[in-house]
C-alpha cells in the first residue's frame, strides 16, 4: 500500500506540467518520492524472495514426504505379495494332503 501511494504521488509529479523556469523546489520532493518508491520496491522484492524460498522449502519437504510414503507403500505391497504367495503354497499343500488322505481312505474302503 505504501508503494502504491508513493508510486501514485510520483506519477502525479511526473504528469504535472513543468514550469518554464524549472522549479528547484519540486526537485527535493521528487527525489524523496523516488527514494521512497525504490525502498518500497526493494522491501517488496525481499518479501517476495522470502516467500518464494518458503514455498520452495515446502515443496521439497512435500516431495520428500511423498517419496518416503511411496517407498513405504512399495514395501507393504511387496510384503503382501510375499504373504499371498506363502498362503497360496500352504493352501496347495493342504489340498494335496487332503487329496492324498481321501485317496488312502477310498482305497481302504475298497479293501
Coordinates of C-alpha atoms in Angstrom, one line a residue, residues 52-91:
X52 CA 9.5 -17.9 -2.8
X53 CA 12.1 -19.6 -0.6
X54 CA 9.5 -20.7 1.9
X55 CA 7.4 -22.2 -1.0
X56 CA 10.5 -24.0 -2.4
X57 CA 11.3 -25.4 1.0
X58 CA 7.7 -26.5 1.5
X59 CA 7.8 -28.1 -2.0
X60 CA 11.0 -30.0 -1.2
X61 CA 9.6 -31.2 2.2
X62 CA 6.4 -32.4 0.4
X63 CA 8.3 -34.2 -2.3
X64 CA 10.4 -35.9 0.4
X65 CA 7.3 -36.9 2.3
X66 CA 5.6 -38.3 -0.9
X67 CA 8.8 -40.2 -1.8
X68 CA 9.0 -41.7 1.7
X69 CA 5.4 -42.7 1.6
X70 CA 5.8 -44.2 -1.8
X71 CA 8.8 -46.3 -0.6
X72 CA 6.7 -47.4 2.5
X73 CA 3.8 -48.4 0.3
X74 CA 6.0 -50.3 -2.1
X75 CA 7.5 -52.2 0.9
X76 CA 4.0 -53.1 2.1
X77 CA 2.9 -54.2 -1.3
X78 CA 6.0 -56.5 -1.6
X79 CA 5.3 -57.9 1.8
X80 CA 1.6 -58.5 0.9
X81 CA 2.7 -60.3 -2.3
X82 CA 5.2 -62.5 -0.4
X83 CA 2.5 -63.4 2.2
X84 CA 0.0 -64.1 -0.6
X85 CA 2.5 -66.5 -2.3
X86 CA 3.2 -68.2 1.0
X87 CA -0.5 -68.6 1.8
X88 CA -1.1 -70.0 -1.7
X89 CA 1.7 -72.5 -1.3
X90 CA 0.2 -73.6 2.1
X91 CA -3.3 -73.9 0.6

